[in-house]
PDB file of C-alpha atoms in Angstrom:
ATOM      1  CA  MET P 234      86.732  86.531  10.680  1.00 80.00           C
ATOM      2  CA  VAL P 235      88.791  88.042  13.458  1.00 91.00           C
ATOM      3  CA  LYS P 236      87.908  91.584  14.436  1.00 95.00           C
ATOM      4  CA  TRP P 237      90.811  93.787  15.378  1.00 97.00           C
ATOM      5  CA  THR P 238      90.370  97.050  17.222  1.00 98.00           C
ATOM      6  CA  ASP P 239      92.382 100.053  16.051  1.00 97.00           C
ATOM      7  CA  PHE P 240      94.484  99.741  19.166  1.00 98.00           C
ATOM      8  CA  GLU P 241      95.229  96.067  18.530  1.00 98.00           C
ATOM      9  CA  ARG P 242      96.190  96.689  14.907  1.00 98.00           C
ATOM     10  CA  ALA P 243      98.443  99.564  15.871  1.00 98.00           C
ATOM     11  CA  ALA P 244     100.006  97.638  18.761  1.00 98.00           C
ATOM     12  CA  ILE P 245     100.897  94.659  16.558  1.00 98.00           C
ATOM     13  CA  GLN P 246     102.301  96.875  13.796  1.00 98.00           C
ATOM     14  CA  ASP P 247     104.273  98.786  16.411  1.00 97.00           C
ATOM     15  CA  ILE P 248     105.803  95.644  17.909  1.00 98.00           C
ATOM     16  CA  PHE P 249     106.904  94.406  14.519  1.00 97.00           C
ATOM     17  CA  SER P 250     108.365  97.766  13.566  1.00 97.00           C
ATOM     18  CA  LYS P 251     110.361  97.966  16.799  1.00 96.00           C
ATOM     19  CA  ILE P 252     111.840  94.489  17.134  1.00 96.00           C
ATOM     20  CA  ASP P 253     115.041  93.337  15.454  1.00 95.00           C
ATOM     21  CA  TYR P 254     113.960  90.341  13.367  1.00 94.00           C
ATOM     22  CA  ASP P 255     117.485  88.947  13.284  1.00 94.00           C
ATOM     23  CA  VAL P 256     117.588  88.877  17.083  1.00 96.00           C
ATOM     24  CA  VAL P 257     114.040  87.964  18.078  1.00 97.00           C
ATOM     25  CA  GLY P 258     113.502  85.012  15.720  1.00 97.00           C
ATOM     26  CA  PRO P 259     116.674  83.146  16.677  1.00 98.00           C
ATOM     27  CA  ALA P 260     116.325  84.093  20.370  1.00 98.00           C
ATOM     28  CA  ALA P 261     112.746  82.811  20.587  1.00 98.00           C
ATOM     29  CA  LEU P 262     113.451  79.514  18.866  1.00 98.00           C
ATOM     30  CA  SER P 263     116.621  78.811  20.827  1.00 97.00           C
ATOM     31  CA  ARG P 264     114.857  79.719  24.083  1.00 98.00           C
ATOM     32  CA  CYS P 265     112.067  77.300  23.173  1.00 97.00           C
ATOM     33  CA  LEU P 266     114.588  74.506  22.573  1.00 97.00           C
ATOM     34  CA  VAL P 267     116.225  75.211  25.968  1.00 97.00           C
ATOM     35  CA  VAL P 268     113.099  75.741  28.077  1.00 95.00           C
ATOM     36  CA  TYR P 269     111.052  72.950  26.461  1.00 93.00           C
ATOM     37  CA  PRO P 270     113.750  70.492  25.371  1.00 91.00           C
ATOM     38  CA  TRP P 271     111.275  67.991  23.975  1.00 89.00           C
ATOM     39  CA  THR P 272     110.720  70.424  21.104  1.00 91.00           C
ATOM     40  CA  GLN P 273     114.187  69.424  19.909  1.00 92.00           C
ATOM     41  CA  ARG P 274     112.557  66.334  18.477  1.00 89.00           C
ATOM     42  CA  TYR P 275     111.728  68.292  15.339  1.00 90.00           C
ATOM     43  CA  PHE P 276     115.289  69.383  14.743  1.00 94.00           C
ATOM     44  CA  SER P 277     117.327  66.183  14.771  1.00 90.00           C
ATOM     45  CA  GLY P 278     119.109  67.345  11.621  1.00 94.00           C
ATOM     46  CA  PHE P 279     120.341  70.551  13.224  1.00 96.00           C
ATOM     47  CA  GLY P 280     123.547  69.177  14.725  1.00 95.00           C
ATOM     48  CA  ASN P 281     124.702  70.115  18.207  1.00 95.00           C
ATOM     49  CA  LEU P 282     121.772  70.917  20.532  1.00 95.00           C
ATOM     50  CA  TYR P 283     123.490  69.419  23.525  1.00 93.00           C
ATOM     51  CA  ASN P 284     123.254  72.388  25.882  1.00 94.00           C
ATOM     52  CA  ALA P 285     122.028  75.970  26.023  1.00 95.00           C
ATOM     53  CA  ALA P 286     125.338  77.395  24.768  1.00 96.00           C
ATOM     54  CA  ALA P 287     125.367  75.027  21.791  1.00 97.00           C
ATOM     55  CA  ILE P 288     121.756  75.838  20.937  1.00 97.00           C
ATOM     56  CA  LYS P 289     122.363  79.579  21.179  1.00 96.00           C
ATOM     57  CA  SER P 290     125.331  79.436  18.806  1.00 96.00           C
ATOM     58  CA  ASN P 291     123.864  76.864  16.412  1.00 97.00           C
ATOM     59  CA  PRO P 292     123.636  78.518  12.965  1.00 97.00           C
ATOM     60  CA  LYS P 293     120.770  76.239  11.796  1.00 97.00           C
ATOM     61  CA  VAL P 294     118.698  77.232  14.821  1.00 97.00           C
ATOM     62  CA  ALA P 295     119.365  80.904  14.103  1.00 97.00           C
ATOM     63  CA  ALA P 296     118.473  80.495  10.436  1.00 97.00           C
ATOM     64  CA  HIS P 297     115.270  78.694  11.265  1.00 96.00           C
ATOM     65  CA  GLY P 298     114.374  81.260  13.911  1.00 97.00           C
ATOM     66  CA  ARG P 299     114.486  83.866  11.148  1.00 97.00           C
ATOM     67  CA  VAL P 300     112.227  81.688   8.943  1.00 96.00           C
ATOM     68  CA  VAL P 301     109.672  81.420  11.740  1.00 96.00           C
ATOM     69  CA  LEU P 302     109.681  85.156  12.346  1.00 97.00           C
ATOM     70  CA  GLN P 303     109.193  85.830   8.643  1.00 97.00           C
ATOM     71  CA  GLY P 304     106.111  83.648   8.903  1.00 96.00           C
ATOM     72  CA  LEU P 305     104.797  85.930  11.627  1.00 97.00           C
ATOM     73  CA  VAL P 306     105.569  88.979   9.500  1.00 97.00           C
ATOM     74  CA  GLN P 307     103.383  87.344   6.827  1.00 97.00           C
ATOM     75  CA  ALA P 308     100.609  87.064   9.364  1.00 97.00           C
ATOM     76  CA  VAL P 309     100.930  90.746  10.223  1.00 97.00           C
ATOM     77  CA  SER P 310     100.622  91.614   6.514  1.00 97.00           C
ATOM     78  CA  ASN P 311      97.477  89.475   6.310  1.00 97.00           C
ATOM     79  CA  MET P 312      95.939  90.335   9.629  1.00 97.00           C
ATOM     80  CA  ASP P 313      92.396  90.293   8.300  1.00 96.00           C
ATOM     81  CA  ASN P 314      92.623  86.732   7.070  1.00 96.00           C
ATOM     82  CA  ILE P 315      95.482  84.894   8.682  1.00 97.00           C
ATOM     83  CA  LYS P 316      93.522  81.649   8.396  1.00 96.00           C
ATOM     84  CA  ALA P 317      93.563  81.826   4.589  1.00 96.00           C
ATOM     85  CA  ALA P 318      97.124  83.117   4.406  1.00 96.00           C
ATOM     86  CA  PHE P 319      98.354  80.217   6.563  1.00 97.00           C
ATOM     87  CA  ALA P 320      96.376  77.397   4.932  1.00 96.00           C
ATOM     88  CA  ASP P 321      99.413  75.996   3.131  1.00 96.00           C
ATOM     89  CA  LEU P 322     101.649  76.458   6.172  1.00 96.00           C
ATOM     90  CA  SER P 323      99.110  74.551   8.222  1.00 95.00           C
ATOM     91  CA  VAL P 324      99.111  71.647   5.773  1.00 95.00           C
ATOM     92  CA  LEU P 325     102.913  71.702   5.821  1.00 95.00           C
ATOM     93  CA  HIS P 326     103.097  71.521   9.629  1.00 93.00           C
ATOM     94  CA  SER P 327     100.552  68.736   9.744  1.00 90.00           C
ATOM     95  CA  GLU P 328     101.338  66.567   6.740  1.00 90.00           C
ATOM     96  CA  LYS P 329     105.044  67.045   6.247  1.00 91.00           C
ATOM     97  CA  LEU P 330     106.536  68.242   9.523  1.00 90.00           C
ATOM     98  CA  HIS P 331     104.116  66.338  11.827  1.00 89.00           C
ATOM     99  CA  VAL P 332     104.368  68.971  14.535  1.00 91.00           C
ATOM    100  CA  ASP P 333     102.130  68.495  17.590  1.00 88.00           C
ATOM    101  CA  PRO P 334     100.129  71.754  17.667  1.00 90.00           C
ATOM    102  CA  GLY P 335     100.711  71.991  21.423  1.00 88.00           C
ATOM    103  CA  ASN P 336     104.189  73.159  20.516  1.00 91.00           C
ATOM    104  CA  PHE P 337     102.901  76.281  18.796  1.00 94.00           C
ATOM    105  CA  LYS P 338     101.817  77.625  22.183  1.00 94.00           C
ATOM    106  CA  LEU P 339     105.218  76.890  23.688  1.00 94.00           C
ATOM    107  CA  LEU P 340     107.020  78.839  20.957  1.00 97.00           C
ATOM    108  CA  GLY P 341     104.432  81.601  21.288  1.00 97.00           C
ATOM    109  CA  ASP P 342     105.152  81.924  25.018  1.00 97.00           C
ATOM    110  CA  CYS P 343     108.891  82.143  24.321  1.00 98.00           C
ATOM    111  CA  LEU P 344     108.262  84.815  21.688  1.00 98.00           C
ATOM    112  CA  THR P 345     106.235  86.795  24.212  1.00 98.00           C
ATOM    113  CA  ILE P 346     109.051  86.606  26.715  1.00 98.00           C
ATOM    114  CA  VAL P 347     111.746  87.613  24.214  1.00 98.00           C
ATOM    115  CA  ILE P 348     109.668  90.536  22.929  1.00 98.00           C
ATOM    116  CA  ALA P 349     108.895  91.578  26.511  1.00 97.00           C
ATOM    117  CA  SER P 350     112.593  91.695  27.316  1.00 97.00           C
ATOM    118  CA  GLN P 351     113.279  93.680  24.121  1.00 95.00           C
ATOM    119  CA  LEU P 352     110.510  96.245  24.607  1.00 96.00           C
ATOM    120  CA  GLY P 353     110.665  96.564  28.410  1.00 95.00           C
ATOM    121  CA  LYS P 354     108.145  99.068  29.738  1.00 95.00           C
ATOM    122  CA  ASP P 355     106.642  99.575  26.257  1.00 96.00           C
ATOM    123  CA  PHE P 356     105.260  96.046  26.523  1.00 97.00           C
ATOM    124  CA  THR P 357     102.284  97.173  28.584  1.00 97.00           C
ATOM    125  CA  ALA P 358      99.489  94.853  29.714  1.00 96.00           C
ATOM    126  CA  GLU P 359      97.300  96.139  26.864  1.00 97.00           C
ATOM    127  CA  VAL P 360     100.039  95.546  24.294  1.00 98.00           C
ATOM    128  CA  GLN P 361     100.600  92.069  25.739  1.00 98.00           C
ATOM    129  CA  GLN P 362      96.890  91.397  25.422  1.00 98.00           C
ATOM    130  CA  ALA P 363      96.895  92.431  21.764  1.00 98.00           C
ATOM    131  CA  PHE P 364      99.956  90.305  21.081  1.00 98.00           C
ATOM    132  CA  GLN P 365      98.440  87.300  22.871  1.00 98.00           C
ATOM    133  CA  LYS P 366      95.306  87.646  20.726  1.00 98.00           C
ATOM    134  CA  PHE P 367      97.494  87.783  17.610  1.00 98.00           C
ATOM    135  CA  LEU P 368      99.383  84.657  18.734  1.00 98.00           C
ATOM    136  CA  ASN P 369      96.110  82.853  19.447  1.00 97.00           C
ATOM    137  CA  VAL P 370      94.917  83.601  15.906  1.00 97.00           C
ATOM    138  CA  VAL P 371      98.234  82.498  14.390  1.00 97.00           C
ATOM    139  CA  VAL P 372      98.206  79.258  16.386  1.00 96.00           C
ATOM    140  CA  ALA P 373      94.574  78.521  15.501  1.00 96.00           C
ATOM    141  CA  SER P 374      95.340  79.167  11.817  1.00 96.00           C
ATOM    142  CA  LEU P 375      98.342  76.857  11.892  1.00 96.00           C
ATOM    143  CA  GLN P 376      96.177  74.183  13.469  1.00 93.00           C
ATOM    144  CA  LYS P 377      93.249  74.656  11.112  1.00 92.00           C
ATOM    145  CA  GLN P 378      94.211  72.113   8.441  1.00 90.00           C
ATOM    146  CA  TYR P 379      95.119  69.346  10.867  1.00 89.00           C
ATOM    147  CA  TYR P 380      92.812  66.333  10.764  1.00 86.00           C
TER     148      TYR P 380
ATOM    149  CA  MET R1451     108.944  67.936  34.024  1.00 53.00           C
ATOM    150  CA  THR R1452     108.935  66.833  37.597  1.00 67.00           C
ATOM    151  CA  THR R1453     112.034  66.969  39.727  1.00 88.00           C
ATOM    152  CA  LEU R1454     114.166  70.028  40.291  1.00 96.00           C
ATOM    153  CA  THR R1455     117.819  69.173  39.803  1.00 97.00           C
ATOM    154  CA  ALA R1456     120.513  70.538  42.093  1.00 97.00           C
ATOM    155  CA  ARG R1457     121.416  72.963  39.324  1.00 97.00           C
ATOM    156  CA  ASP R1458     117.794  74.129  38.978  1.00 97.00           C
ATOM    157  CA  LYS R1459     117.634  74.849  42.700  1.00 98.00           C
ATOM    158  CA  ALA R1460     120.945  76.710  42.679  1.00 98.00           C
ATOM    159  CA  THR R1461     119.848  78.776  39.661  1.00 98.00           C
ATOM    160  CA  VAL R1462     116.514  79.642  41.280  1.00 98.00           C
ATOM    161  CA  LYS R1463     118.150  80.665  44.547  1.00 98.00           C
ATOM    162  CA  GLU R1464     120.773  82.762  42.781  1.00 98.00           C
ATOM    163  CA  PHE R1465     118.232  84.543  40.576  1.00 98.00           C
ATOM    164  CA  TRP R1466     115.932  85.100  43.545  1.00 97.00           C
ATOM    165  CA  SER R1467     118.779  86.703  45.503  1.00 97.00           C
ATOM    166  CA  LYS R1468     118.992  89.302  42.703  1.00 97.00           C
ATOM    167  CA  ILE R1469     115.282  89.950  42.271  1.00 96.00           C
ATOM    168  CA  GLY R1470     113.732  89.171  45.660  1.00 94.00           C
ATOM    169  CA  ASP R1471     113.700  92.839  46.672  1.00 95.00           C
ATOM    170  CA  TYR R1472     111.454  93.602  43.703  1.00 96.00           C
ATOM    171  CA  ALA R1473     108.896  90.968  44.633  1.00 95.00           C
ATOM    172  CA  GLU R1474     106.184  93.550  45.289  1.00 93.00           C
ATOM    173  CA  ASP R1475     106.630  95.167  41.868  1.00 94.00           C
ATOM    174  CA  ILE R1476     106.773  91.815  40.129  1.00 96.00           C
ATOM    175  CA  GLY R1477     103.632  90.576  41.882  1.00 95.00           C
ATOM    176  CA  ARG R1478     101.632  93.714  41.156  1.00 94.00           C
ATOM    177  CA  ASP R1479     102.622  93.848  37.495  1.00 95.00           C
ATOM    178  CA  ALA R1480     102.182  90.106  36.907  1.00 96.00           C
ATOM    179  CA  LEU R1481      98.728  90.040  38.478  1.00 96.00           C
ATOM    180  CA  SER R1482      97.625  93.186  36.619  1.00 95.00           C
ATOM    181  CA  ARG R1483      98.742  91.643  33.359  1.00 96.00           C
ATOM    182  CA  MET R1484      97.077  88.328  34.062  1.00 96.00           C
ATOM    183  CA  ILE R1485      93.721  89.993  34.633  1.00 94.00           C
ATOM    184  CA  VAL R1486      94.018  92.058  31.437  1.00 95.00           C
ATOM    185  CA  VAL R1487      95.477  89.391  29.132  1.00 96.00           C
ATOM    186  CA  TYR R1488      93.492  86.426  30.506  1.00 94.00           C
ATOM    187  CA  PRO R1489      90.177  87.980  31.545  1.00 90.00           C
ATOM    188  CA  GLN R1490      88.743  84.611  32.591  1.00 88.00           C
ATOM    189  CA  THR R1491      90.948  84.898  35.694  1.00 91.00           C
ATOM    190  CA  LYS R1492      88.811  87.845  36.835  1.00 90.00           C
ATOM    191  CA  THR R1493      86.196  85.341  37.947  1.00 86.00           C
ATOM    192  CA  TYR R1494      88.219  84.692  41.084  1.00 88.00           C
ATOM    193  CA  PHE R1495      88.266  88.342  42.103  1.00 90.00           C
ATOM    194  CA  SER R1496      84.636  89.366  41.818  1.00 87.00           C
ATOM    195  CA  HIS R1497      84.782  90.454  45.454  1.00 89.00           C
ATOM    196  CA  TRP R1498      87.353  93.170  44.755  1.00 92.00           C
ATOM    197  CA  SER R1499      86.248  96.749  44.368  1.00 90.00           C
ATOM    198  CA  ASP R1500      88.827  97.637  41.760  1.00 92.00           C
ATOM    199  CA  LEU R1501      90.258  95.335  39.096  1.00 90.00           C
ATOM    200  CA  SER R1502      92.093  97.997  37.109  1.00 90.00           C
ATOM    201  CA  PRO R1503      95.826  97.413  36.588  1.00 88.00           C
ATOM    202  CA  GLY R1504      97.873  98.373  39.639  1.00 87.00           C
ATOM    203  CA  SER R1505      94.818  98.847  41.853  1.00 92.00           C
ATOM    204  CA  ALA R1506      95.118  98.548  45.622  1.00 93.00           C
ATOM    205  CA  PRO R1507      93.595  95.036  45.848  1.00 94.00           C
ATOM    206  CA  ILE R1508      95.844  93.878  43.016  1.00 94.00           C
ATOM    207  CA  LYS R1509      98.945  95.377  44.631  1.00 93.00           C
ATOM    208  CA  LYS R1510      98.120  93.721  47.944  1.00 94.00           C
ATOM    209  CA  HIS R1511      97.379  90.384  46.399  1.00 95.00           C
ATOM    210  CA  GLY R1512     100.422  90.485  44.143  1.00 94.00           C
ATOM    211  CA  MET R1513     102.499  90.852  47.308  1.00 94.00           C
ATOM    212  CA  THR R1514     100.681  87.924  48.927  1.00 95.00           C
ATOM    213  CA  VAL R1515     101.425  85.708  45.948  1.00 95.00           C
ATOM    214  CA  MET R1516     105.085  86.731  45.714  1.00 95.00           C
ATOM    215  CA  ASN R1517     105.548  86.208  49.460  1.00 94.00           C
ATOM    216  CA  GLY R1518     104.348  82.686  48.817  1.00 95.00           C
ATOM    217  CA  VAL R1519     106.895  82.313  46.022  1.00 96.00           C
ATOM    218  CA  ALA R1520     109.669  83.705  48.246  1.00 96.00           C
ATOM    219  CA  ASP R1521     108.689  81.229  50.947  1.00 96.00           C
ATOM    220  CA  ALA R1522     108.739  78.428  48.382  1.00 97.00           C
ATOM    221  CA  VAL R1523     112.324  79.322  47.458  1.00 97.00           C
ATOM    222  CA  THR R1524     113.373  78.691  51.070  1.00 97.00           C
ATOM    223  CA  LYS R1525     111.494  75.379  51.037  1.00 97.00           C
ATOM    224  CA  ILE R1526     112.700  74.317  47.626  1.00 97.00           C
ATOM    225  CA  ASP R1527     114.023  70.988  48.884  1.00 96.00           C
ATOM    226  CA  ASP R1528     110.554  69.787  49.883  1.00 95.00           C
ATOM    227  CA  LEU R1529     107.813  71.923  48.426  1.00 96.00           C
ATOM    228  CA  THR R1530     105.022  69.439  49.145  1.00 94.00           C
ATOM    229  CA  ALA R1531     105.730  69.451  52.882  1.00 95.00           C
ATOM    230  CA  GLY R1532     106.724  73.101  52.992  1.00 94.00           C
ATOM    231  CA  LEU R1533     103.591  74.401  51.255  1.00 95.00           C
ATOM    232  CA  LEU R1534     101.145  72.102  53.042  1.00 95.00           C
ATOM    233  CA  ASN R1535      99.079  74.885  54.591  1.00 95.00           C
ATOM    234  CA  LEU R1536      98.869  76.801  51.327  1.00 94.00           C
ATOM    235  CA  SER R1537      97.911  73.618  49.563  1.00 92.00           C
ATOM    236  CA  GLU R1538      94.998  73.043  51.937  1.00 93.00           C
ATOM    237  CA  LEU R1539      93.941  76.669  51.506  1.00 94.00           C
ATOM    238  CA  HIS R1540      93.880  76.352  47.716  1.00 91.00           C
ATOM    239  CA  ALA R1541      92.192  72.946  47.758  1.00 89.00           C
ATOM    240  CA  PHE R1542      89.422  73.495  50.283  1.00 89.00           C
ATOM    241  CA  THR R1543      88.842  77.226  50.408  1.00 90.00           C
ATOM    242  CA  LEU R1544      90.055  78.968  47.262  1.00 90.00           C
ATOM    243  CA  ARG R1545      89.557  76.066  44.848  1.00 87.00           C
ATOM    244  CA  ILE R1546      91.301  77.820  42.000  1.00 89.00           C
ATOM    245  CA  ASP R1547      91.363  75.688  38.863  1.00 87.00           C
ATOM    246  CA  PRO R1548      95.010  74.571  38.543  1.00 89.00           C
ATOM    247  CA  ALA R1549      95.107  75.655  34.891  1.00 89.00           C
ATOM    248  CA  ASN R1550      95.339  79.180  36.250  1.00 92.00           C
ATOM    249  CA  PHE R1551      98.624  78.421  38.032  1.00 94.00           C
ATOM    250  CA  LYS R1552     100.222  78.094  34.592  1.00 95.00           C
ATOM    251  CA  ILE R1553      98.712  81.375  33.475  1.00 96.00           C
ATOM    252  CA  ALA R1554      99.941  83.142  36.618  1.00 97.00           C
ATOM    253  CA  ALA R1555     103.410  81.605  36.218  1.00 97.00           C
ATOM    254  CA  HIS R1556     103.625  82.756  32.596  1.00 98.00           C
ATOM    255  CA  ASN R1557     102.862  86.335  33.573  1.00 98.00           C
ATOM    256  CA  ILE R1558     105.411  86.234  36.406  1.00 98.00           C
ATOM    257  CA  LEU R1559     108.011  85.082  33.861  1.00 98.00           C
ATOM    258  CA  VAL R1560     107.026  87.838  31.398  1.00 98.00           C
ATOM    259  CA  VAL R1561     107.526  90.489  34.083  1.00 98.00           C
ATOM    260  CA  MET R1562     110.860  88.957  35.090  1.00 98.00           C
ATOM    261  CA  ALA R1563     111.973  89.092  31.440  1.00 98.00           C
ATOM    262  CA  MET R1564     110.948  92.751  31.228  1.00 98.00           C
ATOM    263  CA  MET R1565     112.576  93.804  34.474  1.00 97.00           C
ATOM    264  CA  PHE R1566     115.726  91.701  34.186  1.00 97.00           C
ATOM    265  CA  PRO R1567     116.366  91.223  30.454  1.00 97.00           C
ATOM    266  CA  VAL R1568     120.046  90.428  30.905  1.00 97.00           C
ATOM    267  CA  ASP R1569     119.727  88.094  33.896  1.00 97.00           C
ATOM    268  CA  PHE R1570     116.673  86.235  32.616  1.00 98.00           C
ATOM    269  CA  THR R1571     118.684  83.995  30.292  1.00 98.00           C
ATOM    270  CA  PRO R1572     117.198  80.822  28.774  1.00 98.00           C
ATOM    271  CA  GLU R1573     118.957  78.835  31.520  1.00 97.00           C
ATOM    272  CA  VAL R1574     117.356  80.936  34.262  1.00 98.00           C
ATOM    273  CA  HIS R1575     114.038  80.839  32.397  1.00 98.00           C
ATOM    274  CA  VAL R1576     113.890  77.047  32.330  1.00 97.00           C
ATOM    275  CA  ALA R1577     114.851  76.762  36.017  1.00 98.00           C
ATOM    276  CA  MET R1578     112.212  79.330  37.044  1.00 98.00           C
ATOM    277  CA  ASP R1579     109.577  77.734  34.820  1.00 98.00           C
ATOM    278  CA  LYS R1580     110.269  74.328  36.376  1.00 98.00           C
ATOM    279  CA  PHE R1581     110.257  75.848  39.862  1.00 98.00           C
ATOM    280  CA  LEU R1582     106.915  77.625  39.400  1.00 98.00           C
ATOM    281  CA  ALA R1583     105.468  74.418  37.948  1.00 97.00           C
ATOM    282  CA  ALA R1584     106.716  72.527  41.007  1.00 97.00           C
ATOM    283  CA  VAL R1585     105.150  75.156  43.274  1.00 97.00           C
ATOM    284  CA  ALA R1586     101.878  74.810  41.358  1.00 96.00           C
ATOM    285  CA  ARG R1587     101.995  71.044  41.810  1.00 95.00           C
ATOM    286  CA  ALA R1588     102.562  71.436  45.534  1.00 95.00           C
ATOM    287  CA  LEU R1589      99.624  73.868  45.711  1.00 94.00           C
ATOM    288  CA  ALA R1590      97.361  71.424  43.880  1.00 92.00           C
ATOM    289  CA  GLU R1591      98.504  68.494  46.027  1.00 91.00           C
ATOM    290  CA  LYS R1592      95.369  68.310  48.148  1.00 89.00           C
ATOM    291  CA  TYR R1593      92.831  68.992  45.390  1.00 89.00           C
ATOM    292  CA  ARG R1594      91.710  65.383  45.075  1.00 88.00           C
TER     293      ARG R1594
END
């Protein structure tokens, strides 16, 4: 069981109350596809991913970015047992989507960078630390059912 | 992963021309964050009196690191040759595990995103990420 301090809980809730889900989800996913282009391998059905401009304006990327962020919102609602809450998602990513778990970290880093640019000075070192811990738990939970 | 394209180099140089004056702030903030968010990196600084964010040793060292990055920008066409002395320093004296170069780079990018949210586009992000990875490779050149 993950132990969260009061500060960490508050920091995570605060981040998710401040960010615009419609902006952050799509921005993080499209940034991931631009910065780590090999991640595009999972999105061959998404149409034009030819360059950064195409990725940014691709409606399927935007829609999926929102799906991913909703997943994170789920994690925030289940902070005391993300592992259990994500069991099915983990099976999905392993058995159906066949996503190399290394990619979870890459998307996590892009999320950090997008949120940092949204929150500016409010994204203090301590807030970043709390968010990194949250991401580590999410990633570990998504990886849990892989075998 | 490996080679910087002509476009990467141009993007890095252009972005650096905008942000180079803030190198000291970037270095101090990035290093402070790294120590807080990735506490295992503290092991390299046990000789410092003060590891709190923004402390004097951190500020000084942040500047040292960013001066290295600034120098690397001018030597972007041959980082291995250009950073030879730094590479020997890191390999024989400092012996920092290269995994930490990635951690440091990530925190530099986070600070850049915070300070320059409009300029730090995905295109600039990928060029800077590649550049910092290339710098890290040049620094690790002499390790073994």
